[in-house]
Each structure stands twice: as C-alpha cells, then as structure tokens.
XYZ file of C-alpha atoms in Angstrom:
127
model
C 0.000 0.000 0.000
C 1.386 3.400 -1.019
C -0.114 6.746 0.005
C 0.534 9.473 -2.558
C 0.397 13.271 -2.512
C 1.438 15.622 -5.312
C 2.076 19.359 -5.227
C 0.396 19.553 -8.660
C -3.001 19.199 -6.953
C -4.336 20.942 -3.850
C -3.140 19.684 -0.488
C -5.749 17.808 1.506
C -7.828 19.823 3.967
C -7.866 17.092 6.592
C -5.997 14.070 7.947
C -5.997 12.000 4.742
C -3.985 11.467 1.547
C -4.806 12.581 -1.985
C -4.677 8.965 -3.111
C -3.639 5.461 -2.221
C -2.247 2.794 -4.538
C -3.075 -0.774 -3.528
C -3.345 -4.088 -5.433
C -3.014 -2.406 -8.836
C -5.687 0.206 -8.160
C -5.483 3.901 -7.328
C -8.208 5.364 -5.130
C -8.409 9.152 -4.930
C -9.885 11.184 -2.140
C -12.819 13.345 -3.138
C -11.683 16.443 -5.001
C -13.413 19.796 -4.753
C -12.609 22.848 -6.877
C -9.448 23.973 -5.135
C -6.484 25.146 -7.184
C -3.092 23.560 -6.429
C -2.360 26.660 -4.293
C -5.506 25.983 -2.245
C -7.797 28.706 -3.587
C -11.471 27.793 -4.063
C -12.848 28.332 -7.577
C -15.836 30.675 -7.759
C -19.424 29.453 -7.567
C -19.624 28.207 -11.179
C -20.332 24.516 -11.898
C -18.463 24.600 -15.215
C -15.275 26.072 -13.727
C -15.475 23.911 -10.597
C -15.891 20.689 -12.578
C -13.002 21.508 -14.905
C -10.713 22.337 -11.962
C -11.605 19.054 -10.289
C -10.747 17.058 -13.402
C -7.435 18.977 -13.653
C -6.716 17.959 -10.048
C -7.656 14.338 -10.721
C -5.422 14.281 -13.804
C -2.483 15.549 -11.719
C -3.087 12.922 -9.027
C -3.461 10.055 -11.521
C -0.375 11.133 -13.472
C 1.606 11.350 -10.217
C 0.812 7.637 -9.824
C 2.400 7.017 -13.270
C -0.967 6.533 -14.932
C -3.425 8.497 -17.065
C -7.058 9.540 -17.311
C -7.620 6.557 -19.624
C -6.864 4.258 -16.680
C -9.863 5.523 -14.700
C -12.450 2.780 -14.303
C -14.937 4.354 -11.853
C -16.078 7.930 -11.184
C -18.167 9.017 -8.203
C -19.778 12.446 -8.469
C -21.461 14.295 -5.630
C -23.605 17.293 -6.638
C -25.369 19.783 -4.404
C -27.878 20.435 -7.201
C -28.932 17.707 -9.642
C -29.858 20.457 -12.127
C -26.105 20.649 -12.827
C -26.110 17.030 -14.066
C -26.232 18.009 -17.770
C -23.322 20.447 -17.537
C -21.211 17.855 -15.733
C -22.056 15.285 -18.440
C -20.832 17.630 -21.184
C -17.552 18.291 -19.375
C -17.027 14.618 -18.559
C -17.528 13.741 -22.240
C -14.890 16.343 -23.172
C -12.443 15.078 -20.545
C -12.785 11.364 -21.313
C -13.698 11.290 -25.013
C -14.287 7.697 -26.120
C -13.115 6.333 -22.752
C -16.278 5.823 -20.702
C -15.621 4.755 -17.093
C -18.556 3.586 -14.995
C -20.073 6.304 -12.841
C -22.369 7.092 -9.954
C -23.878 10.544 -9.430
C -25.382 11.377 -6.071
C -27.099 14.558 -4.882
C -25.937 15.708 -1.446
C -27.063 18.467 0.898
C -23.641 20.077 1.233
C -19.914 19.759 0.567
C -16.749 21.174 2.180
C -16.029 24.866 1.507
C -19.526 25.214 -0.017
C -18.364 23.391 -3.151
C -21.014 22.644 -5.758
C -19.427 19.331 -6.759
C -16.974 16.724 -5.475
C -15.492 13.884 -7.526
C -13.402 10.850 -6.639
C -12.138 8.119 -8.947
C -10.691 4.639 -9.011
C -8.013 3.939 -11.623
C -6.235 0.803 -12.790
C -2.526 1.363 -12.218
C -1.407 -2.193 -12.886
C 1.834 -2.364 -14.822
C 1.006 -4.755 -17.665
C 4.459 -4.480 -19.280
C-alpha cells in the first residue's frame, strides 16, 4: 500500500492522503474545486468541474498513470440540475473512454463546493 500526494493538486484539507495505490488500483480522495495553491474556484459549476478534473489528472499522473486508466467515477452534486453540464464536461475530458459512474445529490460539501469527484483507476503495470 502506497499513500501518494502531489504538489500539482491541492493539499488535503484534513488528515488524509490525496490517493492510495493498492493491489493495482489507485483510489483518490474526493476532489473539490481547489487550485493547487488551495484557492477555491468561484461558484460556477463549469469552472469547478473543470478544476476538479485537472486535479484528478495531476493525481493520476503522479501515480504514473493516465485519465484513460480511470475505471470508476463518483460524483457528488449539491444540485442535480447541474447534471447536464457535468455530463458535457465529462464527455470532453474522457472522449471515447467511458468509465462507470455514480452521481449522487448531497445536501452540502466542504467549503460550499457545488461538486466533489473521486475516482478509481487501474494502475497495474502490464508491461
């Protein structure tokens, strides 16, 4: 088991790691729309979602993997009306790669975020 943290994504805001690599899988902690310097992105679902995927990309790449290795996405929204916008952005981010996904509406998120996303990625070295 290997706990990973990269300076290319925001530091955690609690007693946990950005990700953990175990048995060929990478599990990320939930990401909200913080920049790598720790600033919260304004109250805009488009900008928040894009920042989160930038953070996830940095975390996955730090584990020597890529966005194409993501097999599961969990999305937590404070307003299900944002579902369509998130779908458009996710399609842009992943293209033809379509990981499985759950989307759940929640009553609130840390720092009043509109969205939080965590992923599971396959980091098995097949070479």
